[in-house]
Structures are given as structure tokens and as C-alpha cells.
Short mmCIF file of C-alpha atoms and ligand atoms in Angstrom, two decimals:
data_model
loop_
_atom_site.label_atom_id
_atom_site.label_comp_id
_atom_site.label_asym_id
_atom_site.label_seq_id
_atom_site.Cartn_x
_atom_site.Cartn_y
_atom_site.Cartn_z
CA MET A 1 0.10 0.10 -0.23
CA SER A 2 1.42 3.09 -0.90
CA SER A 3 0.47 6.98 -0.16
CA ASN A 4 0.93 6.72 3.62
CA SER A 5 2.91 9.94 3.58
CA PHE A 6 1.60 13.43 3.64
CA GLY A 7 3.04 16.82 3.23
CA LYS A 8 6.21 18.44 1.32
CA LEU A 9 8.31 19.78 3.88
CA PHE A 10 6.74 18.87 7.20
CA THR A 11 6.10 15.21 6.18
CA VAL A 12 4.27 12.67 8.24
CA THR A 13 4.05 8.92 7.44
CA THR A 14 1.68 7.07 9.29
CA PHE A 15 1.91 3.11 9.78
CA GLY A 16 -0.15 0.30 11.77
CA GLU A 17 -3.45 -1.28 11.80
CA SER A 18 -6.14 -1.06 14.19
CA HIS A 19 -5.60 -4.61 15.44
CA GLY A 20 -2.02 -5.04 15.16
CA PRO A 21 0.58 -4.42 17.67
CA ALA A 22 1.11 -0.77 17.48
CA ILE A 23 0.33 2.08 15.17
CA GLY A 24 2.61 5.02 14.55
CA CYS A 25 4.19 7.77 12.59
CA VAL A 26 7.38 9.49 11.65
CA VAL A 27 7.18 13.08 11.17
CA ASP A 28 10.23 14.53 9.21
CA GLY A 29 11.17 18.06 8.55
CA CYS A 30 9.77 19.57 12.10
CA PRO A 31 11.71 22.52 12.80
CA PRO A 32 14.63 22.18 15.59
CA GLY A 33 14.34 23.75 19.03
CA LEU A 34 10.83 22.99 19.63
CA ALA A 35 10.02 21.67 23.22
CA LEU A 36 8.27 18.50 23.16
CA ALA A 37 7.22 15.81 25.73
CA SER A 38 5.15 12.60 25.42
CA GLU A 39 2.80 14.31 27.79
CA GLU A 40 1.60 17.02 25.32
CA PHE A 41 0.10 14.61 22.90
CA LYS A 42 -2.60 13.49 25.55
CA PRO A 43 -5.07 16.34 25.80
CA ASP A 44 -5.96 15.99 21.87
CA LEU A 45 -5.76 12.28 22.18
CA VAL A 46 -8.11 11.68 24.67
CA ARG A 47 -10.32 14.22 22.95
CA ARG A 48 -10.17 12.04 19.86
CA SER A 49 -10.46 8.84 21.71
CA THR A 50 -12.86 5.95 21.71
CA GLY A 51 -14.46 5.30 25.42
CA ARG A 52 -14.41 8.79 26.34
CA SER A 53 -18.11 8.81 26.39
CA ARG A 54 -21.31 6.26 26.30
CA TYR A 55 -21.75 8.12 22.70
CA SER A 56 -18.90 6.64 20.84
CA SER A 57 -17.13 3.04 20.57
CA GLN A 58 -16.49 1.66 24.04
CA ARG A 59 -12.95 0.32 22.72
CA HIS A 60 -10.59 1.79 25.74
CA GLU A 61 -7.09 2.43 24.47
CA ALA A 62 -4.25 4.38 26.61
CA ASP A 63 -3.18 6.09 23.65
CA GLU A 64 0.28 6.53 25.29
CA VAL A 65 2.85 8.11 22.98
CA GLU A 66 6.44 6.84 22.92
CA ILE A 67 8.89 9.24 21.12
CA LEU A 68 11.40 7.16 19.87
CA SER A 69 13.71 9.65 17.94
CA GLY A 70 14.18 13.20 16.83
CA VAL A 71 13.94 14.51 20.59
CA TYR A 72 16.95 15.18 22.43
CA GLU A 73 16.67 16.86 26.29
CA GLY A 74 13.11 17.81 25.41
CA HIS A 75 13.60 19.45 22.10
CA THR A 76 12.88 18.46 18.65
CA THR A 77 16.57 18.24 17.03
CA GLY A 78 15.31 18.44 13.38
CA THR A 79 15.61 14.83 12.81
CA PRO A 80 12.78 12.42 12.02
CA ILE A 81 10.32 12.40 15.10
CA ALA A 82 9.16 8.64 15.26
CA LEU A 83 5.90 8.22 17.52
CA LEU A 84 4.60 4.89 18.59
CA ILE A 85 1.17 3.92 20.33
CA ARG A 86 0.94 0.33 21.19
CA ASN A 87 -2.61 -1.22 20.77
CA THR A 88 -4.16 -2.76 23.72
CA ASN A 89 -7.94 -3.26 23.13
CA GLN A 90 -8.33 -5.05 20.37
CA ARG A 91 -11.21 -7.54 20.03
CA SER A 92 -10.57 -9.41 16.54
CA ARG A 93 -13.21 -12.14 16.97
CA ASP A 94 -15.81 -9.39 16.60
CA TYR A 95 -14.74 -9.53 12.74
CA GLU A 96 -14.99 -13.39 12.39
CA ARG A 97 -18.71 -12.63 11.28
CA ILE A 98 -17.87 -10.33 8.55
CA ALA A 99 -14.57 -11.58 7.24
CA GLN A 100 -16.04 -13.78 4.45
CA THR A 101 -18.23 -10.87 3.39
CA PHE A 102 -18.23 -7.36 2.67
CA ARG A 103 -19.87 -4.32 4.74
CA PRO A 104 -22.07 -2.48 2.52
CA GLY A 105 -21.03 1.36 2.10
CA HIS A 106 -17.59 0.17 3.81
CA ALA A 107 -13.87 0.02 2.18
CA ASP A 108 -13.98 -3.55 2.84
CA TYR A 109 -15.03 -4.25 -0.72
CA THR A 110 -12.56 -1.56 -2.50
CA TYR A 111 -9.66 -2.69 -0.49
CA TRP A 112 -10.56 -6.37 -1.67
CA GLN A 113 -10.75 -5.39 -5.22
CA LYS A 114 -7.68 -3.26 -4.87
CA TYR A 115 -5.10 -5.56 -3.03
CA GLY A 116 -6.94 -8.95 -3.59
CA ILE A 117 -6.20 -9.76 0.47
CA ARG A 118 -7.77 -7.72 3.33
CA ASP A 119 -7.24 -7.77 6.90
CA PRO A 120 -10.76 -7.74 8.28
CA CYS A 121 -9.67 -7.16 12.14
CA GLY A 122 -10.95 -4.14 12.74
CA GLY A 123 -11.13 -2.79 9.41
CA GLY A 124 -7.13 -2.73 9.46
CA ARG A 125 -5.73 0.25 7.56
CA ALA A 126 -9.27 1.61 6.83
CA SER A 127 -10.13 2.01 10.52
CA ALA A 128 -10.48 5.26 12.30
CA ARG A 129 -7.64 3.94 14.59
CA GLU A 130 -5.38 5.31 11.83
CA THR A 131 -6.45 8.79 12.93
CA THR A 132 -4.73 8.86 16.18
CA MET A 133 -1.50 9.18 14.53
CA ARG A 134 -2.51 12.11 12.50
CA VAL A 135 -3.83 13.96 15.58
CA ALA A 136 -0.47 13.19 17.28
CA ALA A 137 1.40 14.85 14.37
CA GLY A 138 -1.17 17.45 14.62
CA VAL A 139 -0.17 18.40 18.18
CA ILE A 140 3.47 18.88 17.05
CA ALA A 141 2.17 21.07 14.00
CA LYS A 142 -0.23 22.92 16.37
CA LYS A 143 2.33 24.00 18.82
CA TRP A 144 4.76 25.33 16.45
CA LEU A 145 2.28 27.23 14.67
CA ALA A 146 1.00 29.00 17.68
CA GLU A 147 4.34 29.94 19.26
CA ARG A 148 5.89 30.81 15.99
CA HIS A 149 2.85 32.43 14.46
CA GLY A 150 0.49 32.81 17.05
CA VAL A 151 -2.01 30.58 14.79
CA ARG A 152 -4.79 28.87 16.82
CA VAL A 153 -6.83 25.91 15.11
CA ARG A 154 -10.07 25.20 16.65
CA GLY A 155 -13.25 23.02 15.63
CA TYR A 156 -16.62 22.28 16.44
CA LEU A 157 -19.28 19.66 15.49
CA ALA A 158 -21.66 22.00 13.23
CA GLN A 159 -24.18 19.48 12.66
CA LEU A 160 -25.47 16.03 13.73
CA GLY A 161 -28.10 14.67 11.37
CA ASP A 162 -30.60 17.13 11.13
CA ILE A 163 -29.87 18.91 14.61
CA THR A 164 -27.76 22.34 14.10
CA PRO A 165 -26.65 24.87 16.63
CA ASP A 166 -29.07 27.41 18.14
CA GLY A 167 -26.36 29.19 19.64
CA PHE A 168 -22.71 29.56 19.75
CA ASP A 169 -19.97 29.73 22.18
CA TRP A 170 -16.47 28.52 22.01
CA ASP A 171 -16.48 27.63 25.92
CA ALA A 172 -19.09 25.08 25.28
CA VAL A 173 -17.08 23.19 22.70
CA GLU A 174 -14.70 21.60 24.97
CA ALA A 175 -17.25 21.00 27.87
CA ASN A 176 -18.91 18.16 25.87
CA PRO A 177 -18.08 15.30 24.21
CA PHE A 178 -19.68 15.97 20.84
CA PHE A 179 -17.72 19.10 20.48
CA TRP A 180 -21.20 21.09 20.20
CA PRO A 181 -20.92 24.88 20.60
CA HIS A 182 -24.41 25.43 22.49
CA ALA A 183 -24.43 23.47 25.78
CA ALA A 184 -28.66 23.73 25.91
CA GLN A 185 -28.73 21.31 22.92
CA VAL A 186 -26.41 18.41 24.41
CA PRO A 187 -29.38 16.19 25.84
CA ALA A 188 -30.94 16.43 22.42
CA LEU A 189 -28.00 15.22 21.04
CA GLU A 190 -27.61 12.57 23.60
CA ALA A 191 -31.16 11.67 22.73
CA ARG A 192 -30.72 11.21 19.43
CA ILE A 193 -27.51 8.91 19.81
CA ASN A 194 -29.28 6.81 22.27
CA GLN A 195 -32.39 6.45 19.82
CA LEU A 196 -29.66 5.54 16.99
CA ARG A 197 -28.03 2.85 19.29
CA LYS A 198 -31.38 1.45 20.16
CA ALA A 199 -32.38 1.03 16.43
CA GLY A 200 -28.84 -0.28 15.24
CA ASP A 201 -28.21 2.88 13.16
CA SER A 202 -25.99 5.44 12.54
CA VAL A 203 -26.08 9.20 11.35
CA GLY A 204 -23.66 11.64 9.53
CA ALA A 205 -22.41 15.04 10.75
CA ARG A 206 -20.73 18.35 9.76
CA VAL A 207 -17.60 19.68 11.42
CA ASP A 208 -16.42 23.14 10.98
CA VAL A 209 -12.56 24.31 11.62
CA VAL A 210 -11.39 27.78 11.94
CA ALA A 211 -7.99 29.09 11.97
CA ASP A 212 -7.14 32.15 13.44
CA GLY A 213 -4.01 34.29 13.14
CA VAL A 214 -3.22 32.77 9.56
CA PRO A 215 -1.12 35.75 8.19
CA PRO A 216 -1.12 36.60 4.59
CA GLY A 217 0.77 34.78 2.07
CA TRP A 218 0.50 31.13 3.03
CA GLY A 219 -0.30 28.86 0.03
CA GLU A 220 1.24 28.12 -3.56
CA PRO A 221 -0.57 28.66 -6.50
CA VAL A 222 -1.35 26.98 -8.88
CA TYR A 223 -0.94 23.35 -7.73
CA GLY A 224 -0.34 23.66 -4.28
CA LYS A 225 -3.28 26.06 -3.47
CA LEU A 226 -3.89 26.14 0.25
CA ASP A 227 -7.49 25.48 0.04
CA GLY A 228 -6.28 22.86 -2.58
CA GLU A 229 -4.13 21.17 0.06
CA LEU A 230 -6.63 21.72 2.84
CA ALA A 231 -9.39 20.01 0.71
CA ALA A 232 -7.22 17.18 -0.12
CA ALA A 233 -6.04 16.59 3.56
CA LEU A 234 -9.71 16.65 4.98
CA MET A 235 -10.92 14.48 2.29
CA SER A 236 -8.54 12.09 3.36
CA ILE A 237 -10.20 11.43 6.91
CA ASN A 238 -12.30 8.35 6.99
CA ALA A 239 -15.95 8.78 6.20
CA VAL A 240 -15.50 12.25 4.89
CA LYS A 241 -17.56 12.84 1.56
CA GLY A 242 -17.50 16.56 1.39
CA VAL A 243 -15.27 19.62 1.99
CA GLU A 244 -16.13 23.25 1.90
CA ILE A 245 -13.89 26.28 2.30
CA GLY A 246 -15.99 29.53 3.46
CA ASP A 247 -19.36 29.60 2.13
CA GLY A 248 -18.46 26.18 0.11
CA PHE A 249 -21.69 25.29 -2.21
CA ALA A 250 -23.50 28.01 -1.07
CA VAL A 251 -21.69 30.36 -3.50
CA VAL A 252 -23.43 28.81 -6.19
CA ALA A 253 -26.71 30.90 -5.41
CA GLN A 254 -24.54 34.19 -4.52
CA GLN A 255 -23.79 37.08 -6.56
CA GLY A 256 -20.36 38.86 -6.69
CA SER A 257 -21.56 41.94 -5.18
CA GLN A 258 -22.59 39.61 -1.97
CA HIS A 259 -19.71 37.40 -2.22
CA ARG A 260 -16.70 39.65 -2.32
CA ASP A 261 -15.09 40.35 1.14
CA GLU A 262 -14.98 44.20 0.81
CA MET A 263 -11.96 45.73 2.04
CA LEU A 264 -11.75 48.46 4.34
CA VAL A 265 -8.73 49.77 6.17
CA ASP A 266 -10.06 48.78 9.50
CA GLY A 267 -10.45 45.12 8.29
CA PHE A 268 -12.42 42.93 5.69
CA ALA A 269 -16.32 43.66 5.77
CA SER A 270 -17.03 39.93 5.56
CA ASN A 271 -15.63 36.40 5.22
CA HIS A 272 -17.11 34.54 2.50
CA ALA A 273 -14.03 33.32 1.12
CA GLY A 274 -12.84 31.42 4.23
CA GLY A 275 -9.48 33.47 4.35
CA ILE A 276 -8.16 32.19 1.21
CA LEU A 277 -7.87 34.12 -2.26
CA GLY A 278 -6.15 32.65 -5.22
CA GLY A 279 -4.94 29.74 -3.08
CA ILE A 280 -3.07 32.11 -0.69
CA SER A 281 -4.19 33.03 2.91
CA SER A 282 -5.58 36.73 2.91
CA GLY A 283 -4.93 37.07 6.60
CA GLN A 284 -8.63 36.41 7.60
CA GLU A 285 -9.73 33.47 9.64
CA LEU A 286 -9.61 30.33 7.94
CA ARG A 287 -12.78 28.54 7.72
CA ALA A 288 -13.24 24.59 6.38
CA SER A 289 -16.10 22.66 6.95
CA ILE A 290 -16.46 18.43 6.27
CA ALA A 291 -19.42 16.31 5.63
CA LEU A 292 -18.94 12.82 7.17
CA LYS A 293 -21.12 10.09 6.02
CA PRO A 294 -23.04 7.65 8.69
CA THR A 295 -20.86 4.91 9.65
CA SER A 296 -21.38 1.68 7.71
CA SER A 297 -20.82 -0.65 10.50
CA ILE A 298 -24.40 -0.86 11.82
CA LEU A 299 -26.52 -3.54 13.34
CA ILE A 300 -29.73 -3.34 10.57
CA PRO A 301 -29.21 -6.42 8.28
CA GLY A 302 -28.19 -5.18 4.94
CA HIS A 303 -27.77 -7.08 1.69
CA SER A 304 -24.25 -7.84 0.50
CA VAL A 305 -22.28 -10.57 -1.28
CA ASP A 306 -19.57 -13.11 0.11
CA LEU A 307 -16.05 -13.45 -1.04
CA ALA A 308 -17.38 -15.95 -3.53
CA GLY A 309 -19.99 -13.46 -5.03
CA ALA A 310 -22.95 -15.43 -3.26
CA PRO A 311 -25.71 -13.42 -1.87
CA ALA A 312 -25.28 -12.86 1.87
CA GLU A 313 -26.66 -10.74 4.78
CA VAL A 314 -24.65 -8.33 6.85
CA VAL A 315 -25.13 -7.32 10.40
CA THR A 316 -22.19 -5.51 11.75
CA LYS A 317 -21.94 -6.11 15.86
CA GLY A 318 -19.01 -4.83 18.01
CA ARG A 319 -17.74 -1.51 19.09
CA HIS A 320 -18.77 0.81 16.61
CA ASP A 321 -19.52 4.66 16.61
CA PRO A 322 -23.15 5.76 15.78
CA CYS A 323 -21.55 8.99 14.52
CA VAL A 324 -18.04 9.15 13.68
CA GLY A 325 -18.65 12.82 13.25
CA ILE A 326 -18.63 13.04 16.79
CA ARG A 327 -14.70 12.27 17.34
CA ALA A 328 -13.81 13.92 14.18
CA THR A 329 -13.12 17.55 15.17
CA PRO A 330 -9.67 16.87 16.69
CA ILE A 331 -8.92 14.89 13.60
CA ALA A 332 -10.05 17.85 11.43
CA GLU A 333 -7.90 20.31 13.37
CA ALA A 334 -4.93 18.21 13.31
CA MET A 335 -5.10 17.92 9.51
CA VAL A 336 -5.92 21.83 9.05
CA ALA A 337 -2.73 22.13 11.30
CA LEU A 338 -0.60 19.77 9.13
CA VAL A 339 -1.29 21.77 6.16
CA LEU A 340 -0.58 25.06 7.50
CA ILE A 341 2.59 24.11 8.88
CA ASP A 342 3.76 22.61 5.90
CA GLN A 343 2.78 25.73 3.94
CA ALA A 344 4.39 27.96 6.28
CA LEU A 345 7.48 26.42 6.05
CA ARG A 346 7.46 26.51 2.23
CA HIS A 347 6.40 30.34 2.28
CA ARG A 348 9.49 30.82 4.72
CA ALA A 349 11.71 28.98 2.32
CA GLN A 350 10.65 30.90 -1.06
CA CYS A 351 9.16 33.99 0.23
CA GLY A 352 10.17 34.68 3.78
CA ASP A 353 11.53 37.96 3.13
CA VAL A 354 8.65 39.46 1.17
CA GLY A 355 5.55 39.88 3.34
CA ALA A 356 6.79 42.19 6.02
CA VAL A 357 7.24 45.32 3.58
CA ASN A 358 3.68 45.00 2.46
CA PRO A 359 1.07 47.00 4.59
CA ARG A 360 -1.75 44.86 5.84
CA ILE A 361 -5.42 45.63 6.90
CA PRO A 362 -6.72 43.64 9.97
CA SER A 363 -8.36 40.19 9.43
CA GLY A 364 -11.76 41.54 10.26
CA PRO A 365 -14.87 41.19 9.67
CA VAL A 366 -15.31 44.73 11.02
CA ALA A 367 -17.99 44.87 13.85
C1 LIG B 401 -13.58 1.16 14.09
C2 LIG B 401 -14.43 0.31 15.09
C3 LIG B 401 -13.85 0.36 16.47
C4 LIG B 401 -13.69 1.63 16.64
C5 LIG B 401 -12.24 2.21 15.89
C6 LIG B 401 -12.88 2.20 14.59
O1 LIG B 401 -12.96 -0.45 16.86
P1 LIG B 401 -12.74 -1.97 17.25
O2 LIG B 401 -13.27 -2.77 15.85
O3 LIG B 401 -11.40 -2.52 17.48
O4 LIG B 401 -13.88 -2.29 18.43
O5 LIG B 401 -12.92 1.66 18.36
O6 LIG B 401 -11.68 3.23 16.26
C7 LIG B 401 -10.59 3.20 17.28
C8 LIG B 401 -9.89 2.11 17.45
C9 LIG B 401 -10.17 4.44 17.29
O7 LIG B 401 -9.05 4.53 17.91
O8 LIG B 401 -10.52 5.60 16.76
C10 LIG B 401 -13.72 1.09 12.73
O9 LIG B 401 -14.60 0.16 12.31
O10 LIG B 401 -13.34 1.85 11.96
#
């Protein structure tokens, strides 16, 4: 299997399977001198983890990060940073029933068609477990971006099924396991997930990510556009079926006079573009959204075929998420941070001397 690496100057290569002995990654190109300790991975890994609440998979993993290389006396050295997390709570027998068939809507079928062999245990490489290492690498990216540029990357759940937020408060987001921005609606989300669990079904979700503090100038037209790389990075997350930047598909119904973000000396008047113009950051808040499909591993029987092509009925038992979107916020943040650090380093390499001489307007929107 190729294409397990990501990035140009700040590269991340992940490896491992959900039910194998360990998962890991190698982060190459991290600037030297960044303070880094294994405890720093914990908060984001916990935010993403299974078993954190009743509303996600009940697999319990410690997700302890071992730093194998690239850090000396608590600081990155500029050499490859290898991170390892040992899997401790595999339950491969859950997959015996579906090893001879394909879950409708799952990558089981396409992996089989491509490789002629598949690891059915926990979905192997197709499992959301792989995203653990994206989040770990993202911790390094977020830290460098914050220290070096004051960039903050934050996300929240912007829709669960047909439920949308009735209010917005960043403080609420981290106070519930859904990353929902309006505390009063959390009981409704809990009820929805309980109802889905009872029905053995699943539901889709939308996650929004916002990065503030991104300076103007990051992104490489034509083929290395910031929005193009964000779209690819976000689309590479399991279950993602759509990506929007700024107003996204809503631009279809907009007119130019509405869509353009007018520029005033004290700031941009709006942010329909999502902070990117011509593939380059404008200095405004960067805004991206993802749509995650409903999990295909559900208890409702579905038609399928077996490995010999005969008809089969599939029911997926085990420790599955009724809504993978609930745990996707830290993963989406990590992918945005990884794209940003890579683009920041590329910008520094070619254009590091340019930006400072240009006048800037504040990021806006103007209140
Ligand atoms: C997953 C199935 C469950 C989840 C897993 C994703 O794993 P298992 O089959 O081993 O119980 O727990 O997610 C993780 C392990 C994780 O760390 O995100 C699936 O079908 O993709």
C-alpha cells in the first residue's frame, strides 16, 4: 500500500493497523528547537479517543505516545520524530462474522478489489484508529504554529443528522464530548444518539474548523493552493464525503456583489472566502467544513455478497460509533494544522523576506 505520507517540507508518514501490535508515525522536517514531551500529546488524543463517553465506540485504549527519535533533552532536533502507540484493546473475534463478506458502504469491498487480500480485523488500515497518529502529528504542528505565528486551530461539531446549533459559544465546545457549541442542546444530541443505538443505526455529521492568526501569504498557486491542499487533507479523513472552504457550495446561489469580501482600512467587511484568495491565505480567519457519512458498521441487516460472489446478509456487531463525526473535530483540526505548518515552511523557504514590507489590513470582519 503506497501513499501513507503527507506534506512536502513537514511530512507525516503513518503506519499500523487497528488490531496490529501498534500504530505509529514518522514526522520529518519539523523545525529544531521546539520543546516536546510525550505528555503533550495526551489532551488531543483524549479528545479524539474511543471510550471517552457513552456516545462513541467503547474500545478503551490508553493511547500512550512513545517518542522514539527526533527529540533530545526535551527539544526537537530537526531529525525524524518517530512516535509509537501500542494497541492494547483489540477484540478481533468481533470481525469473524464479516471476514467472508463485505459491509455495504465500507472500504472492505474496494480494498479487496484493489489488493486481493484484506485484514478484516478492526478494518485494518481503513479503521479510524489510523487517525490517532494524524492527531499526534497535529499536536506538533499546532504547537509550532501557535508559538511561531500565534495561529490557533479550533473546531466544533456544526451539525449532527438534522440537528444544527441554536447558539454559539467556544467555551461550550470543550465542555461536552460532541464538541457542540451550544450547551442547551447537548441533551437533544444524547437522545438522538441513544435512539440510533437502540435502532442499531448511524448518522452523518458536519465539522467546522477555524484557524485564526494565519498571516497573509501562505499557499502556493497554482497546484499547491492552500484550499486545494486543505481539501485533499480533509477528504483523506475516514468517512469524509465533502469539504467546503468558506461559504462552500452556498456560493452557487450568491452574486458577486454579495460574495466579495470588501476591504476597508480597518478590516475586511465579511468572510465569504474562508480566508483564502487564489489559493493564498488573506490574513482573515481560515474556515473549512467537512461532511462525514454515517458509519457503515451498523446492526441493521443489509444485502451484500460474500467473497465468492454469492448473496449474503450483513449485520455488523461490535464496538462501533453511531456517529463518527462526534470524534472527528480533533482529527479535522490536526489535518488543517498539518497543511498550515507545511505551507508556512514552504512560504518561509521561498518568500520569507517578502511579506513584512507589505501593508496589511486587519483580518476583520469589521464589527
Ligand atoms: C472502528 C471500530 C472500532 C472503533 C475504531 C474504529 O474498533 P474495534 O473494532 O477495534 O472495536 O473503536 O476506532 C478506534 C479504535 C479509534 O481509535 O478511533 C472502525 O470500524 O473503523
